[in-house]
Amino acid sequence: MALSVEKTSSGREYKVKDLSQADFGRLEIELAEVEMPGLMACRAEFGPSQPFKGARISGSLHMTIQTAVLIETLTALGAEVRWCSCNIFSTQDHAAAAIARDSAAVFAWKGETLEEYWWCTERCLDWGVGGGPDLIVDDGGDATLLIHEGVKAEEEFEKSGKVPDPESTDNAEFKIVLTIIRDGLKSDPCKYRKMKERLVGVSEETTTGVKRLYQMQETGALLFPAINVNDSVTKSKFDNLYGCRHSLPDGLMRATDVMIAGKVAVVCGYGDVGKGCAAALKQAGARVIVTEIDPICALQALMEGLQVLTLEDVVSEADIFVTTTGNKDIIMVDHMRKMKNNAIVCNIGHFDNEIDMLGLETYPGVKRITIKPQTDRWVFPETNTGIIVLAEGRLMNLGCATGHPSFVMSCSFTNQVIAQLELWKEKNTGKYEKKVYVLPKHLDEKVAALHLGKLGARLTKLSKSQADYISVPVEGPYKPAHYRY
Amino acid sequence: MALSVEKTSSGREYKVKDLSQADFGRLEIELAEVEMPGLMACRAEFGPSQPFKGARISGSLHMTIQTAVLIETLTALGAEVRWCSCNIFSTQDHAAAAIARDSAAVFAWKGETLEEYWWCTERCLDWGVGGGPDLIVDDGGDATLLIHEGVKAEEEFEKSGKVPDPESTDNAEFKIVLTIIRDGLKSDPCKYRKMKERLVGVSEETTTGVKRLYQMQETGALLFPAINVNDSVTKSKFDNLYGCRHSLPDGLMRATDVMIAGKVAVVCGYGDVGKGCAAALKQAGARVIVTEIDPICALQALMEGLQVLTLEDVVSEADIFVTTTGNKDIIMVDHMRKMKNNAIVCNIGHFDNEIDMLGLETYPGVKRITIKPQTDRWVFPETNTGIIVLAEGRLMNLGCATGHPSFVMSCSFTNQVIAQLELWKEKNTGKYEKKVYVLPKHLDEKVAALHLGKLGARLTKLSKSQADYISVPVEGPYKPAHYRY
Amino acid sequence: MALSVEKTSSGREYKVKDLSQADFGRLEIELAEVEMPGLMACRAEFGPSQPFKGARISGSLHMTIQTAVLIETLTALGAEVRWCSCNIFSTQDHAAAAIARDSAAVFAWKGETLEEYWWCTERCLDWGVGGGPDLIVDDGGDATLLIHEGVKAEEEFEKSGKVPDPESTDNAEFKIVLTIIRDGLKSDPCKYRKMKERLVGVSEETTTGVKRLYQMQETGALLFPAINVNDSVTKSKFDNLYGCRHSLPDGLMRATDVMIAGKVAVVCGYGDVGKGCAAALKQAGARVIVTEIDPICALQALMEGLQVLTLEDVVSEADIFVTTTGNKDIIMVDHMRKMKNNAIVCNIGHFDNEIDMLGLETYPGVKRITIKPQTDRWVFPETNTGIIVLAEGRLMNLGCATGHPSFVMSCSFTNQVIAQLELWKEKNTGKYEKKVYVLPKHLDEKVAALHLGKLGARLTKLSKSQADYISVPVEGPYKPAHYRY
Amino acid sequence: MALSVEKTSSGREYKVKDLSQADFGRLEIELAEVEMPGLMACRAEFGPSQPFKGARISGSLHMTIQTAVLIETLTALGAEVRWCSCNIFSTQDHAAAAIARDSAAVFAWKGETLEEYWWCTERCLDWGVGGGPDLIVDDGGDATLLIHEGVKAEEEFEKSGKVPDPESTDNAEFKIVLTIIRDGLKSDPCKYRKMKERLVGVSEETTTGVKRLYQMQETGALLFPAINVNDSVTKSKFDNLYGCRHSLPDGLMRATDVMIAGKVAVVCGYGDVGKGCAAALKQAGARVIVTEIDPICALQALMEGLQVLTLEDVVSEADIFVTTTGNKDIIMVDHMRKMKNNAIVCNIGHFDNEIDMLGLETYPGVKRITIKPQTDRWVFPETNTGIIVLAEGRLMNLGCATGHPSFVMSCSFTNQVIAQLELWKEKNTGKYEKKVYVLPKHLDEKVAALHLGKLGARLTKLSKSQADYISVPVEGPYKPAHYRY
């Protein structure tokens, strides 16, 4: 796509695939609202007081139908919003169209190149006059990364006149980040520092992004407060677990129509995401084998009747491989060469380096046959057999299906709204330093409570004497911080 | 679509949506072949001897990728083939394109009108010179029905000069059948009787069609031998059960993206199809309630922890309704009016009369909002709340997704190939009368055996003394006819 | 025990372990009655008319609490009853005591020797004056066998003067049968023929006994009508399946307290019993491997995510082995020698020849350590490692636990009552020849219906037009005879 | 039993039911050792260096076979041990006998009165000369409670001369505690303070005891360091969850033989214990309803397809009730009166006040019928219907069955050994203050690792670059402290 910003009749900027899909997007957004009671309750509770009045929020998070409901919750509470996707394949174009037309500045489409991806991220952070956003909603930490790298480069440039050198890295994506920053330095050598100044904080959605934040906190590099939404119980124990239990088979079925029953499936990693994936595959009738580095998670897998082996043990007998580790170099091209014909290889972790796509793409004589978008068969020259790789090694549930369903995303996104409200409310109180925080348990419990009615549940009320007996307030929170659920 | 037959460069007739999708269809057919070991084994075993040499086979069965592999197995064994779909929504257009271009005469596309549907069926049966097909592969019995009704009308016409009166029926679809036959009488008053003369027999795929055949057998109306493929164990206990366990959630997810976990789901009917549906919903985290008329099936549901109630008991509290009964008038418009907003209503039984679509469509003031093809929201005027109906009440797994996966269809279709071979081989021996037959158990076991290797299974061999002890041959069959599996 | 018949104060014969346990037995019988709605409904429906007035019923069927409720249902309907167990370990002594004291002549205790077992069987059939029973309730066919062998011997003796030679067989148990018959010939050379004359028929409970009956029917050796209760759907698809799903882990836990989660379990045979066992083990967290000879059952196992291998493939890596085949020579001593230390070996099939107990007992240098009754550790001299064998290779759920729970036995036993009623009602009509019959489907459905209320289920009623549409009577039966459930 | 201490020939004190069961206990201990790889690995690793040389350990923890292996691990590491049970029904008498004969001073038998229970606890803590133990292994905190109450009373007595007044409390059990302390004051008014002086610390096994410890820590009342073993991941996420998943159905089956399939079961509380119970009941075919106060746990239940209601909603329709809350007053006599005839009521939480036993016992006209030990039917006078209460409202898995299986207890108890080692090693370093500690994660991971080999698992090894990428050491620990598993 030509990388030029377009404008709606009302003057809002956007860049999406096809604005004419806005009506379709709107219909699905309306369906999703019924499935997202937490977000709708936020609108009801906070809408009247417009707490985000005056706040600029930039979001880098899969531009799906569910995210559309999040965005319109933020705007319903008074915010101005700009948005991009945090993954090149995860945008639902009709969702982007509806938001662009009706609610917020959107820069996102399904199937971006990496250059387009980072252009969108930059657009999302660029609020023109007055610098950047007040708040960031991040997923995986790319928006946060860009600002941190930008500030670092600007400081170095000011000090030594040196600009970032894209050739200094092998990483194709980081090359682009450095290029963008380098090019930006020319026009405005204070751009990212101005952003930093204005920024009240970020709320981060996912394990991978959170890991980055804690690393920055540890080295003192973190430039603004961060709320770790991922580790709200109502996020990581729901979205990561039940979301993936839903969307992994969805992605497999849409991409390949393969029968899961009877197959041997390998799940690499048995964290929350891996647990959800393994449960889905087992329930669909697969025989599931788990690979793990952590003996505790391994023992959990065993207690569920799953076999725990190494990838090498099973690489040539399994039919389906799923990576869920958040680590890198899990399935290498040397593994792929040993797989059965038409073995399916996919990743449901955040980044695409769990599967050695580079090794695959550059394997001498390898042939890529695109069955349909995000479903490729790669044929090895020696054996003339092939493997099927989903979503080019990226998040298969968003690349090949529509990601997690609305209800579970409502839990995650209600945490986001609460985190953003908290950061904004405390912007001048000094409550939040340049550290990583999790939401207090009573808010976590509140998020859950907002989702019970939709499912017809009725909670039991603690009596005062019972509450005293277990030393908790009648109205909660009910568990100590270390409780694992 | 304009209802005119087209021809390939080689002169083969067809009518499909878009022949340019043939390459895509071919790629998916090749993937499916790897997943259909039974059909590929038939090609290997019977291909060289060309047993279908000279046979004309007409098929009325969902024109999917899997069916494409069936068709090309029939042609690989020497048959000439014409094909149509047995459901207006079940064709996969790329599959139809590939077959039309490469292998057989196809008349099918996704989203036919009822008129188009019966036109396709007629085309499929019309072999031009020399009358109709030698053999029929039927699914639901529409091709068989057309011939039987045609013969009846011709005989009546010969006797009394009376032609069928489409106005004599309320059933919209049967009106069209009568119209077609009436119009055909003018050009050729012996057409269906000539077909009947030539016909060696039919093999029927599904419960609904089989029920029709037994009814005709009982009244003596059956015009040719029929093999009941549905009641091969390797069909009804696999395709119906495990196929639906796979394709029901697939259809739900593709059509609505709804989170199944936490929802209340009602499955009407707990036969093989209902068992598969209920298992899938339960495993996905729904609370499943079953409705049943048969106390035995009801007790089975209870033993699996499912609640058994009437539809009236739960109509206003459930989120998802699935009909699987093979009966009619299961969910009426009066039920639908009482459902929760955005309750999902769908049918995975063969015909669309399980759900009262007529009642819904003609409900005063009802409003239909098409979210996307095969996903409609119907809004009732009194409450302004709506329900979501999938695939217009027809087979939702084929209308909203791609039907059953290849592996399980390989079981069903290997039975079809074997049934067709059997009918053709015995065409002159009188072995098969105008009755309904099931395949002998050793063939059923053979079908299963052909599918074990792909899944890495290793069978145990009976010793002679063990075989004697349980009074079975060493090489099977291993069970009495009444065994239920 | 000294083999002498005792008498209650009312003059009823019995031989049980300890009559003082009768109160305890009575309490548990009363609990069981609440769980056996089918039997209680029979008492309510038929009790007043006393249909069994004048009938002598002999039963050879595990003398458990559940059987006690069956016996007292027979007596409540007017029958006189004598009873023995059909397995040396399956008697619950308190049940036997309560029945002996209150209701019927019982000859049974837990831990009979084989000699005692057959003595009990003989007592059960011996009604003194006037020959034997009118009706037999059999389980496994031992009572039926004894009569058939007795008649054969008497005829041979009459013809040639030859008496049976116990030394003519290697089978330890059959030796005893021949001895009993031989010894009986002296006192009454017409005893079994008189029994045969009087006998109206037998109703047989289990797969193994049914197999014997069909073999006799085939060779024309069957001496009286038989009703195959096992193949009522409400028996084989409930008792065999759900009964074992309950009682297999119960037996394992009571005998060994072993944690099932995480273990590798091998289930030999995947019929109804095997399916129930595999489901229980999988759900408890074991990794289950199935061995099968039948490709259809093997494919079913695969569809449930179970691995299918041969015993040889897994003998040295599995922790738990269960035989469910109804065949012989499944786990041989050579397998046992290769097992891991403390591997558990048990049988839930009817006879003890699934496990090679003879091979084990006679293995040179093997050492038996009885942990507790019915739980033995056998140590091999070469490795000094041992395996744990339950219930000496006999029915482990009855030997080590209390067998199937009341509710599911109520289904089975209601079939028994109905079968006995049917035989008795038709005793003079010639309806039943010397063949094997199954109960008609409407009675099968009735049995199920009697069990729904207890579980709070509500059946849907078919309308007349729906019934016509699927060609069944409104009140059932609802399925064709070949339907598999 | 007469409360007098007995002595073995070697002079070790004990009081058990029947020393002649020691051989049977020894056989089962030997079986358990094979299932407890963590404990056996401790013996192998630490046995040679005798780290507990000179340490006196008192344990108050269910005196089962598994605990026997724990005790003998402590003695194998050099400790002297005295033991009592922490529940009146949980002792396995053969285990107690074997330990008393072979390894340690034991005061425990199945079916203690409350007076006997506290006498045993006192014996366990009384090491004669030199005061009390160096270390305590506690479960539920009763040993810790006795010392704290003792010290409090002694200080009050010294200060004011006042002795504790048993009449000051309504709680029957606490009356006994006060009596014991009061009576002890006469003979030695410094007894508990001497104990306190010597004590290095306690390691606490279970949720309930841990809750007490944190309360004492908060008020500053804690007299010595405590290690919270319960919240090791390898304890609470294994023993509590998978242990109960195993032992709840075991207890139900042994106590009542009731068929779980088809029943409606209510699980009060959906923490780790509740999750295990609900999973077991669901898998056994029950329809499970959960009651919860915590919205997060409630939402988890819903995601697993369980219904969440209040007890009042379902009290009259359910068949089985299980309390798992750790709270009090969960099922009151007023609930019980409304239950169905023969509804089963049981508790798997630590204390017996979850079920209102006092209310039941004192209900006017109620009748108690003991079916067998730990299985009582309570009949209400108004309705003449009864409910079945297991283990008098106490821990039903230990009262009615044998508690958790060895393998999962090996995880818990390996944590205990490690905790005891840690306390003892650091006794003079001041590392542990009078606070509650959890074990560091690398020890938790070590416990898990010790249990993988037995189940045939193979861990994946992290490469250095992977470890750096996710910022963990190659050898672990692999997760942040807040990780929930």
Tab-separated table of N, CA, C and O in Angstrom, chain C residues 203-232:
chain	number	residue	atom	x	y	z
C	203	SER	N	-31.982	-66.490	31.770
C	203	SER	CA	-31.613	-65.157	31.277
C	203	SER	C	-30.170	-64.925	31.664
C	203	SER	O	-29.791	-65.099	32.808
C	204	GLU	N	-29.371	-64.581	30.679
C	204	GLU	CA	-27.920	-64.507	30.877
C	204	GLU	C	-27.457	-63.058	30.910
C	204	GLU	O	-27.812	-62.253	30.066
C	205	GLU	N	-26.571	-62.787	31.859
C	205	GLU	CA	-26.184	-61.420	32.191
C	205	GLU	C	-25.055	-60.852	31.353
C	205	GLU	O	-25.013	-59.672	31.072
C	206	THR	N	-24.089	-61.692	30.958
C	206	THR	CA	-22.846	-61.064	30.515
C	206	THR	C	-22.332	-61.593	29.180
C	206	THR	O	-22.723	-62.665	28.715
C	207	THR	N	-21.455	-60.803	28.560
C	207	THR	CA	-20.887	-61.091	27.247
C	207	THR	C	-20.375	-62.516	27.143
C	207	THR	O	-20.654	-63.228	26.179
C	208	THR	N	-19.621	-62.909	28.151
C	208	THR	CA	-18.986	-64.224	28.113
C	208	THR	C	-20.031	-65.332	28.093
C	208	THR	O	-19.930	-66.282	27.299
C	209	GLY	N	-21.035	-65.222	28.947
C	209	GLY	CA	-22.083	-66.231	28.984
C	209	GLY	C	-22.887	-66.250	27.699
C	209	GLY	O	-23.281	-67.313	27.197
C	210	VAL	N	-23.121	-65.083	27.151
C	210	VAL	CA	-23.884	-64.986	25.908
C	210	VAL	C	-23.144	-65.666	24.770
C	210	VAL	O	-23.739	-66.360	23.940
C	211	LYS	N	-21.841	-65.463	24.757
C	211	LYS	CA	-21.042	-66.096	23.722
C	211	LYS	C	-21.204	-67.618	23.774
C	211	LYS	O	-21.395	-68.278	22.754
C	212	ARG	N	-21.143	-68.165	24.981
C	212	ARG	CA	-21.364	-69.607	25.145
C	212	ARG	C	-22.742	-70.028	24.643
C	212	ARG	O	-22.884	-71.069	23.996
C	213	LEU	N	-23.738	-69.230	24.944
C	213	LEU	CA	-25.104	-69.580	24.528
C	213	LEU	C	-25.229	-69.611	23.010
C	213	LEU	O	-25.824	-70.521	22.439
C	214	TYR	N	-24.672	-68.602	22.337
C	214	TYR	CA	-24.767	-68.593	20.880
C	214	TYR	C	-24.024	-69.786	20.276
C	214	TYR	O	-24.456	-70.349	19.273
C	215	GLN	N	-22.896	-70.159	20.906
C	215	GLN	CA	-22.186	-71.342	20.418
C	215	GLN	C	-23.062	-72.586	20.541
C	215	GLN	O	-23.145	-73.406	19.619
C	216	MET	N	-23.752	-72.691	21.666
C	216	MET	CA	-24.639	-73.852	21.852
C	216	MET	C	-25.822	-73.798	20.897
C	216	MET	O	-26.243	-74.811	20.346
C	217	GLN	N	-26.357	-72.622	20.687
C	217	GLN	CA	-27.461	-72.483	19.735
C	217	GLN	C	-27.012	-72.939	18.353
C	217	GLN	O	-27.727	-73.659	17.647
C	218	GLU	N	-25.796	-72.550	17.991
C	218	GLU	CA	-25.300	-72.869	16.666
C	218	GLU	C	-25.158	-74.369	16.451
C	218	GLU	O	-25.469	-74.895	15.387
C	219	THR	N	-24.677	-75.052	17.472
C	219	THR	CA	-24.488	-76.495	17.350
C	219	THR	C	-25.757	-77.264	17.727
C	219	THR	O	-25.755	-78.495	17.724
C	220	GLY	N	-26.820	-76.543	18.080
C	220	GLY	CA	-28.061	-77.223	18.438
C	220	GLY	C	-28.035	-77.836	19.827
C	220	GLY	O	-28.902	-78.632	20.186
C	221	ALA	N	-27.031	-77.488	20.620
C	221	ALA	CA	-26.894	-78.117	21.925
C	221	ALA	C	-27.715	-77.453	23.023
C	221	ALA	O	-27.850	-78.004	24.120
C	222	LEU	N	-28.267	-76.309	22.723
C	222	LEU	CA	-28.973	-75.560	23.772
C	222	LEU	C	-30.233	-76.312	24.206
C	222	LEU	O	-31.061	-76.684	23.373
C	223	LEU	N	-30.383	-76.489	25.512
C	223	LEU	CA	-31.445	-77.351	26.024
C	223	LEU	C	-32.722	-76.610	26.395
C	223	LEU	O	-33.744	-77.231	26.679
C	224	PHE	N	-32.660	-75.289	26.481
C	224	PHE	CA	-33.845	-74.513	26.852
C	224	PHE	C	-33.692	-73.090	26.319
C	224	PHE	O	-32.595	-72.685	25.937
C	225	PRO	N	-34.790	-72.332	26.293
C	225	PRO	CA	-34.722	-70.956	25.769
C	225	PRO	C	-33.805	-70.090	26.633
C	225	PRO	O	-33.681	-70.330	27.846
C	226	ALA	N	-33.199	-69.112	25.989
C	226	ALA	CA	-32.317	-68.205	26.718
C	226	ALA	C	-32.598	-66.779	26.281
C	226	ALA	O	-32.806	-66.512	25.095
C	227	ILE	N	-32.641	-65.900	27.239
C	227	ILE	CA	-32.717	-64.483	26.892
C	227	ILE	C	-31.380	-63.844	27.202
C	227	ILE	O	-30.836	-63.975	28.301
C	228	ASN	N	-30.848	-63.212	26.174
C	228	ASN	CA	-29.569	-62.524	26.225
C	228	ASN	C	-29.810	-61.127	26.791
C	228	ASN	O	-30.185	-60.213	26.082
C	229	VAL	N	-29.648	-61.007	28.090
C	229	VAL	CA	-29.844	-59.711	28.729
C	229	VAL	C	-28.674	-58.784	28.445
C	229	VAL	O	-28.822	-57.574	28.332
C	230	ASN	N	-27.507	-59.379	28.271
C	230	ASN	CA	-26.302	-58.566	28.057
C	230	ASN	C	-26.473	-57.595	26.906
C	230	ASN	O	-26.001	-56.471	26.962
C	231	ASP	N	-27.135	-58.042	25.845
C	231	ASP	CA	-27.219	-57.193	24.667
C	231	ASP	C	-28.432	-56.284	24.628
C	231	ASP	O	-28.685	-55.639	23.602
C	232	SER	N	-29.176	-56.206	25.709
C	232	SER	CA	-30.061	-55.067	25.854
C	232	SER	C	-29.173	-53.829	25.866
C	232	SER	O	-28.110	-53.830	26.494
